[in-house]
Amino acid sequence: MNPIGRWLMGGIGVLLLAGTGNAFQFRTPVKVDSSEKIAVGGATLQVDFAEGPLDLGREAVLERVRNAAQAVTIYYGQFPVKTARILILPVRDRHGVFRGTTWGEMGGFPGFTRISVGEKTTQQELNEDWMMTHELTHLAFPDLPDDEHWMEEGLATYVEPVARVQAGQLAAKKIWQDMIEGMPKGEPEAGDQGLDRTHTWGRTYWGGALFCLAADVEIRRETKNRKGLQDALRAIVAAGGTIDHHWPIERALGIGDSATGTHVLAEMYAKWKDAPVEVDLPALWKQLGIRQVADGVELDPKAPLSPVREAITAQWK
Ligand SMILES: [Zn+2]
């Protein structure tokens, strides 16, 4: 088990949380006030609510967990693990969903997510939440050595919005706009030594997401848009590559490549792991047919890689 789990905000967040007794809080038993079970994607999720007030009530939060689990199920074709526990910690006077962490193999569950929900959270904030989906996405990839933490976070960062679009919970335009804004944060800065050796917040979350986007586009380019990263990721889960298993990254990428009949993941990893690889993002957006306009983005159906862009967010057939 990774002792710090997958801290969502990384960087400073890790230090603050780990340094202010969060780890201690985890060892202290949290009193569970109510417990619900939801069935989704062939799995049973146990959703535990710790004591504490929630203006919206627990049913609304439960519904958010259900939506997140459905998006993950749609992307992977099944919920990645058979059982998981989700512990909701209500936080007084706060808004929104925050401080999510997911572990493998904890307390008899293959997956365990602990996440905070503010007492004052509104329905709109729940509708706009992405963190619950991000956390549950972590269940669908094996636990990797610390140096490859970027792969776990990058994958969750990339798959979460795509899964929500496929599930009809988000508009495709919105995620491409977010990617145009977010992906530059994943580019290497001066002194970068590659993803396995540069553990900054930007390279871990957005650098990993950039790797996933570039891999998705390349797999689709090489297979004439018949296969994508989603095929690779589904195959990894089908081979037992979930968060409760510790794998070397090469094993996961090899299974992924076999599923697409390419060597994209292994070859990209060999280049990106110990050297700074830049992606020409403006050129990529142009090829994908994504154009920034005053109030968001415009999607051009005639761009050369427009079918690739559409296939990424289309529901699996
Ligand atoms: Zn994460």
GROMACS .gro file of C-alpha atoms and ligand atoms in nm:
model
  318
    1MET     CA    1   0.000   0.000   0.000
    2ASN     CA    2   0.119   0.346  -0.075
    3PRO     CA    3   0.122   0.504   0.273
    4ILE     CA    4  -0.003   0.839   0.155
    5GLY     CA    5  -0.252   0.700  -0.089
    6ARG     CA    6  -0.333   0.919  -0.380
    7TRP     CA    7  -0.359   1.270  -0.249
    8LEU     CA    8  -0.561   1.463  -0.489
    9MET     CA    9  -0.389   1.797  -0.487
   10GLY     CA   10  -0.038   1.661  -0.441
   11GLY     CA   11   0.250   1.901  -0.376
   12ILE     CA   12   0.173   2.132  -0.090
   13GLY     CA   13  -0.142   1.940  -0.015
   14VAL     CA   14   0.057   1.630   0.065
   15LEU     CA   15   0.279   1.814   0.307
   16LEU     CA   16  -0.002   1.997   0.478
   17LEU     CA   17  -0.228   1.698   0.511
   18ALA     CA   18   0.043   1.455   0.609
   19GLY     CA   19   0.194   1.704   0.846
   20THR     CA   20  -0.117   1.808   1.030
   21GLY     CA   21  -0.228   1.478   1.167
   22ASN     CA   22  -0.427   1.356   0.872
   23ALA     CA   23  -0.246   1.025   0.886
   24PHE     CA   24  -0.324   1.011   1.255
   25GLN     CA   25  -0.687   1.090   1.183
   26PHE     CA   26  -0.694   0.794   0.951
   27ARG     CA   27  -0.569   0.558   1.218
   28THR     CA   28  -0.823   0.691   1.463
   29PRO     CA   29  -1.142   0.498   1.399
   30VAL     CA   30  -1.404   0.722   1.241
   31LYS     CA   31  -1.746   0.667   1.388
   32VAL     CA   32  -1.978   0.559   1.109
   33ASP     CA   33  -2.325   0.699   1.161
   34SER     CA   34  -2.504   0.532   0.871
   35SER     CA   35  -2.414   0.288   0.598
   36GLU     CA   36  -2.572   0.226   0.259
   37LYS     CA   37  -2.503  -0.024  -0.013
   38ILE     CA   38  -2.535   0.056  -0.381
   39ALA     CA   39  -2.514  -0.192  -0.667
   40VAL     CA   40  -2.346  -0.061  -0.981
   41GLY     CA   41  -2.161  -0.218  -1.273
   42GLY     CA   42  -2.157  -0.563  -1.114
   43ALA     CA   43  -2.011  -0.430  -0.790
   44THR     CA   44  -2.143  -0.351  -0.445
   45LEU     CA   45  -2.028  -0.022  -0.298
   46GLN     CA   46  -2.058   0.036   0.073
   47VAL     CA   47  -2.104   0.406   0.137
   48ASP     CA   48  -2.041   0.498   0.500
   49PHE     CA   49  -2.129   0.837   0.642
   50ALA     CA   50  -1.930   0.962   0.937
   51GLU     CA   51  -2.114   1.178   1.188
   52GLY     CA   52  -2.169   1.538   1.091
   53PRO     CA   53  -2.426   1.763   0.929
   54LEU     CA   54  -2.496   1.788   0.555
   55ASP     CA   55  -2.744   2.057   0.445
   56LEU     CA   56  -2.850   1.853   0.141
   57GLY     CA   57  -2.892   1.531   0.334
   58ARG     CA   58  -2.716   1.203   0.277
   59GLU     CA   59  -2.934   1.087  -0.013
   60ALA     CA   60  -2.800   1.367  -0.237
   61VAL     CA   61  -2.440   1.267  -0.163
   62LEU     CA   62  -2.527   0.903  -0.219
   63GLU     CA   63  -2.667   1.000  -0.559
   64ARG     CA   64  -2.339   1.174  -0.643
   65VAL     CA   65  -2.148   0.855  -0.555
   66ARG     CA   66  -2.389   0.659  -0.775
   67ASN     CA   67  -2.332   0.897  -1.072
   68ALA     CA   68  -1.957   0.879  -1.031
   69ALA     CA   69  -1.966   0.499  -1.016
   70GLN     CA   70  -2.187   0.490  -1.325
   71ALA     CA   71  -1.945   0.704  -1.525
   72VAL     CA   72  -1.657   0.473  -1.427
   73THR     CA   73  -1.871   0.170  -1.518
   74ILE     CA   74  -1.952   0.313  -1.861
   75TYR     CA   75  -1.588   0.386  -1.937
   76TYR     CA   76  -1.457   0.047  -1.823
   77GLY     CA   77  -1.760  -0.165  -1.915
   78GLN     CA   78  -1.786  -0.278  -1.554
   79PHE     CA   79  -1.707  -0.136  -1.214
   80PRO     CA   80  -1.335  -0.223  -1.180
   81VAL     CA   81  -1.349  -0.400  -0.841
   82LYS     CA   82  -1.621  -0.623  -0.696
   83THR     CA   83  -1.654  -0.431  -0.371
   84ALA     CA   84  -1.538  -0.093  -0.248
   85ARG     CA   85  -1.594   0.118   0.056
   86ILE     CA   86  -1.649   0.491   0.034
   87LEU     CA   87  -1.626   0.686   0.356
   88ILE     CA   88  -1.791   1.027   0.349
   89LEU     CA   89  -1.662   1.275   0.606
   90PRO     CA   90  -1.897   1.572   0.651
   91VAL     CA   91  -1.704   1.889   0.734
   92ARG     CA   92  -1.871   2.171   0.925
   93ASP     CA   93  -1.915   2.511   0.753
   94ARG     CA   94  -1.740   2.400   0.435
   95HIS     CA   95  -1.856   2.385   0.072
   96GLY     CA   96  -1.799   2.122  -0.192
   97VAL     CA   97  -1.627   1.787  -0.225
   98PHE     CA   98  -1.258   1.780  -0.132
   99ARG     CA   99  -0.962   1.591   0.013
  100GLY     CA  100  -1.030   1.264  -0.166
  101THR     CA  101  -0.788   0.974  -0.123
  102THR     CA  102  -0.814   0.618  -0.251
  103TRP     CA  103  -0.629   0.309  -0.133
  104GLY     CA  104  -0.619  -0.050  -0.247
  105GLU     CA  105  -0.685  -0.341  -0.018
  106MET     CA  106  -0.801  -0.178   0.301
  107GLY     CA  107  -1.014  -0.326   0.575
  108GLY     CA  108  -1.122  -0.622   0.366
  109PHE     CA  109  -1.218  -0.411   0.064
  110PRO     CA  110  -1.018  -0.418  -0.262
  111GLY     CA  111  -1.078  -0.042  -0.284
  112PHE     CA  112  -1.131   0.225  -0.021
  113THR     CA  113  -1.202   0.592  -0.086
  114ARG     CA  114  -1.218   0.850   0.186
  115ILE     CA  115  -1.356   1.188   0.085
  116SER     CA  116  -1.479   1.502   0.258
  117VAL     CA  117  -1.808   1.677   0.181
  118GLY     CA  118  -1.876   2.023   0.324
  119GLU     CA  119  -2.184   2.076   0.537
  120LYS     CA  120  -2.291   2.372   0.321
  121THR     CA  121  -2.245   2.195  -0.014
  122THR     CA  122  -2.517   2.293  -0.264
  123GLN     CA  123  -2.678   2.074  -0.527
  124GLN     CA  124  -2.498   2.272  -0.795
  125GLU     CA  125  -2.165   2.205  -0.629
  126LEU     CA  126  -2.247   1.834  -0.622
  127ASN     CA  127  -2.347   1.845  -0.989
  128GLU     CA  128  -2.017   2.012  -1.077
  129ASP     CA  129  -1.804   1.785  -0.861
  130TRP     CA  130  -1.538   1.583  -1.040
  131MET     CA  131  -1.340   1.453  -0.745
  132MET     CA  132  -1.566   1.161  -0.664
  133THR     CA  133  -1.526   1.032  -1.021
  134HIS     CA  134  -1.150   1.091  -1.011
  135GLU     CA  135  -1.118   0.886  -0.692
  136LEU     CA  136  -1.323   0.593  -0.821
  137THR     CA  137  -1.119   0.594  -1.143
  138HIS     CA  138  -0.812   0.513  -0.930
  139LEU     CA  139  -0.964   0.172  -0.858
  140ALA     CA  140  -0.918   0.078  -1.225
  141PHE     CA  141  -0.538   0.065  -1.241
  142PRO     CA  142  -0.278  -0.133  -1.047
  143ASP     CA  143  -0.078   0.020  -0.766
  144LEU     CA  144   0.260   0.126  -0.914
  145PRO     CA  145   0.597   0.208  -0.759
  146ASP     CA  146   0.620   0.565  -0.625
  147ASP     CA  147   0.822   0.695  -0.923
  148GLU     CA  148   0.529   0.615  -1.150
  149HIS     CA  149   0.271   0.788  -0.936
  150TRP     CA  150   0.226   1.027  -1.233
  151MET     CA  151   0.069   0.744  -1.432
  152GLU     CA  152  -0.197   0.681  -1.166
  153GLU     CA  153  -0.279   1.051  -1.125
  154GLY     CA  154  -0.250   1.136  -1.493
  155LEU     CA  155  -0.482   0.854  -1.584
  156ALA     CA  156  -0.745   0.960  -1.331
  157THR     CA  157  -0.710   1.323  -1.446
  158TYR     CA  158  -0.759   1.226  -1.810
  159VAL     CA  159  -1.022   0.952  -1.776
  160GLU     CA  160  -1.251   1.127  -1.525
  161PRO     CA  161  -1.386   1.396  -1.762
  162VAL     CA  162  -1.394   1.158  -2.061
  163ALA     CA  163  -1.595   0.906  -1.858
  164ARG     CA  164  -1.839   1.177  -1.752
  165VAL     CA  165  -1.895   1.280  -2.114
  166GLN     CA  166  -1.949   0.917  -2.216
  167ALA     CA  167  -2.201   0.886  -1.932
  168GLY     CA  168  -2.388   1.196  -2.052
  169GLN     CA  169  -2.296   1.390  -1.738
  170LEU     CA  170  -2.084   1.655  -1.909
  171ALA     CA  171  -2.063   1.822  -2.251
  172ALA     CA  172  -1.767   1.728  -2.472
  173LYS     CA  173  -1.695   2.096  -2.538
  174LYS     CA  174  -1.644   2.156  -2.170
  175ILE     CA  175  -1.372   1.893  -2.131
  176TRP     CA  176  -1.180   2.006  -2.438
  177GLN     CA  177  -1.188   2.358  -2.302
  178ASP     CA  178  -1.058   2.228  -1.969
  179MET     CA  179  -0.785   2.033  -2.148
  180ILE     CA  180  -0.674   2.340  -2.344
  181GLU     CA  181  -0.640   2.520  -2.012
  182GLY     CA  182  -0.494   2.230  -1.813
  183MET     CA  183  -0.258   2.042  -2.043
  184PRO     CA  184   0.006   2.319  -2.070
  185LYS     CA  185   0.061   2.273  -1.694
  186GLY     CA  186   0.186   1.923  -1.776
  187GLU     CA  187   0.460   2.031  -2.017
  188PRO     CA  188   0.819   1.994  -1.894
  189GLU     CA  189   0.984   2.300  -1.743
  190ALA     CA  190   1.356   2.383  -1.740
  191GLY     CA  191   1.554   2.108  -1.567
  192ASP     CA  192   1.287   1.843  -1.620
  193GLN     CA  193   1.422   1.487  -1.615
  194GLY     CA  194   1.118   1.303  -1.739
  195LEU     CA  195   0.802   1.179  -1.569
  196ASP     CA  196   0.966   0.910  -1.355
  197ARG     CA  197   1.214   1.157  -1.213
  198THR     CA  198   1.029   1.489  -1.191
  199HIS     CA  199   0.771   1.469  -0.916
  200THR     CA  200   0.617   1.814  -0.931
  201TRP     CA  201   0.240   1.872  -0.906
  202GLY     CA  202   0.218   1.983  -1.270
  203ARG     CA  203   0.407   1.684  -1.409
  204THR     CA  204   0.230   1.434  -1.182
  205TYR     CA  205  -0.128   1.535  -1.262
  206TRP     CA  206  -0.118   1.719  -1.593
  207GLY     CA  207   0.204   1.564  -1.723
  208GLY     CA  208   0.047   1.223  -1.667
  209ALA     CA  209  -0.277   1.340  -1.830
  210LEU     CA  210  -0.080   1.475  -2.127
  211PHE     CA  211   0.087   1.134  -2.165
  212CYS     CA  212  -0.260   0.974  -2.171
  213LEU     CA  213  -0.402   1.217  -2.426
  214ALA     CA  214  -0.097   1.184  -2.652
  215ALA     CA  215  -0.117   0.803  -2.619
  216ASP     CA  216  -0.490   0.797  -2.694
  217VAL     CA  217  -0.444   1.007  -3.010
  218GLU     CA  218  -0.143   0.802  -3.124
  219ILE     CA  219  -0.317   0.466  -3.071
  220ARG     CA  220  -0.615   0.593  -3.268
  221ARG     CA  221  -0.392   0.729  -3.541
  222GLU     CA  222  -0.204   0.399  -3.577
  223THR     CA  223  -0.518   0.184  -3.570
  224LYS     CA  224  -0.716   0.409  -3.803
  225ASN     CA  225  -0.935   0.501  -3.508
  226ARG     CA  226  -1.039   0.142  -3.438
  227LYS     CA  227  -0.872   0.126  -3.096
  228GLY     CA  228  -0.793   0.380  -2.829
  229LEU     CA  229  -0.653   0.416  -2.481
  230GLN     CA  230  -0.988   0.296  -2.351
  231ASP     CA  231  -0.927  -0.048  -2.509
  232ALA     CA  232  -0.589  -0.065  -2.337
  233LEU     CA  233  -0.731   0.037  -2.000
  234ARG     CA  234  -1.021  -0.208  -2.017
  235ALA     CA  235  -0.777  -0.489  -2.096
  236ILE     CA  236  -0.558  -0.398  -1.798
  237VAL     CA  237  -0.860  -0.417  -1.565
  238ALA     CA  238  -0.972  -0.744  -1.727
  239ALA     CA  239  -0.625  -0.889  -1.658
  240GLY     CA  240  -0.664  -0.807  -1.289
  241GLY     CA  241  -0.480  -0.474  -1.295
  242THR     CA  242  -0.680  -0.298  -1.026
  243ILE     CA  243  -0.570  -0.088  -0.729
  244ASP     CA  244  -0.545  -0.389  -0.496
  245HIS     CA  245  -0.260  -0.533  -0.705
  246HIS     CA  246   0.098  -0.407  -0.711
  247TRP     CA  247   0.242  -0.421  -1.058
  248PRO     CA  248   0.546  -0.285  -1.236
  249ILE     CA  249   0.434  -0.027  -1.493
  250GLU     CA  250   0.576  -0.232  -1.782
  251ARG     CA  251   0.329  -0.513  -1.712
  252ALA     CA  252   0.028  -0.280  -1.732
  253LEU     CA  253   0.153  -0.102  -2.044
  254GLY     CA  254   0.235  -0.433  -2.214
  255ILE     CA  255  -0.118  -0.562  -2.160
  256GLY     CA  256  -0.254  -0.233  -2.287
  257ASP     CA  257  -0.041  -0.248  -2.601
  258SER     CA  258  -0.146  -0.607  -2.673
  259ALA     CA  259  -0.508  -0.501  -2.658
  260THR     CA  260  -0.459  -0.231  -2.919
  261GLY     CA  261  -0.210  -0.427  -3.134
  262THR     CA  262   0.041  -0.140  -3.106
  263HIS     CA  263   0.354  -0.054  -2.908
  264VAL     CA  264   0.243   0.302  -2.833
  265LEU     CA  265   0.239   0.281  -2.453
  266ALA     CA  266   0.572   0.100  -2.415
  267GLU     CA  267   0.745   0.323  -2.670
  268MET     CA  268   0.607   0.644  -2.525
  269TYR     CA  269   0.699   0.537  -2.173
  270ALA     CA  270   1.056   0.459  -2.282
  271LYS     CA  271   1.086   0.816  -2.412
  272TRP     CA  272   0.892   1.005  -2.147
  273LYS     CA  273   1.020   0.835  -1.830
  274ASP     CA  274   1.363   0.997  -1.809
  275ALA     CA  275   1.365   1.284  -2.056
  276PRO     CA  276   1.153   1.594  -2.107
  277VAL     CA  277   0.919   1.534  -2.401
  278GLU     CA  278   0.723   1.832  -2.523
  279VAL     CA  279   0.393   1.806  -2.704
  280ASP     CA  280   0.307   2.068  -2.964
  281LEU     CA  281  -0.030   2.141  -2.808
  282PRO     CA  282  -0.144   2.422  -3.040
  283ALA     CA  283  -0.083   2.189  -3.337
  284LEU     CA  284  -0.262   1.903  -3.162
  285TRP     CA  285  -0.572   2.114  -3.083
  286LYS     CA  286  -0.577   2.231  -3.442
  287GLN     CA  287  -0.563   1.876  -3.578
  288LEU     CA  288  -0.831   1.766  -3.336
  289GLY     CA  289  -1.046   2.060  -3.445
  290ILE     CA  290  -1.065   2.244  -3.113
  291ARG     CA  291  -1.058   2.621  -3.140
  292GLN     CA  292  -1.068   2.863  -2.850
  293VAL     CA  293  -1.332   3.135  -2.883
  294ALA     CA  294  -1.444   3.411  -2.651
  295ASP     CA  295  -1.686   3.200  -2.446
  296GLY     CA  296  -1.522   2.860  -2.461
  297VAL     CA  297  -1.427   2.640  -2.755
  298GLU     CA  298  -1.562   2.558  -3.099
  299LEU     CA  299  -1.535   2.206  -3.239
  300ASP     CA  300  -1.457   2.176  -3.609
  301PRO     CA  301  -1.596   1.855  -3.763
  302LYS     CA  302  -1.374   1.896  -4.070
  303ALA     CA  303  -1.039   1.893  -3.890
  304PRO     CA  304  -0.814   1.598  -3.984
  305LEU     CA  305  -0.834   1.432  -3.641
  306SER     CA  306  -1.194   1.530  -3.573
  307PRO     CA  307  -1.304   1.162  -3.590
  308VAL     CA  308  -1.041   1.082  -3.326
  309ARG     CA  309  -1.172   1.359  -3.101
  310GLU     CA  310  -1.526   1.231  -3.141
  311ALA     CA  311  -1.426   0.868  -3.078
  312ILE     CA  312  -1.256   0.962  -2.750
  313THR     CA  313  -1.578   1.089  -2.597
  314ALA     CA  314  -1.823   0.856  -2.775
  315GLN     CA  315  -1.985   0.585  -2.569
  316TRP     CA  316  -1.825   0.243  -2.620
  317LYS     CA  317  -1.985   0.036  -2.893
  318ZN      ZN  318  -0.589   1.108  -0.763
   0.00000   0.00000   0.00000
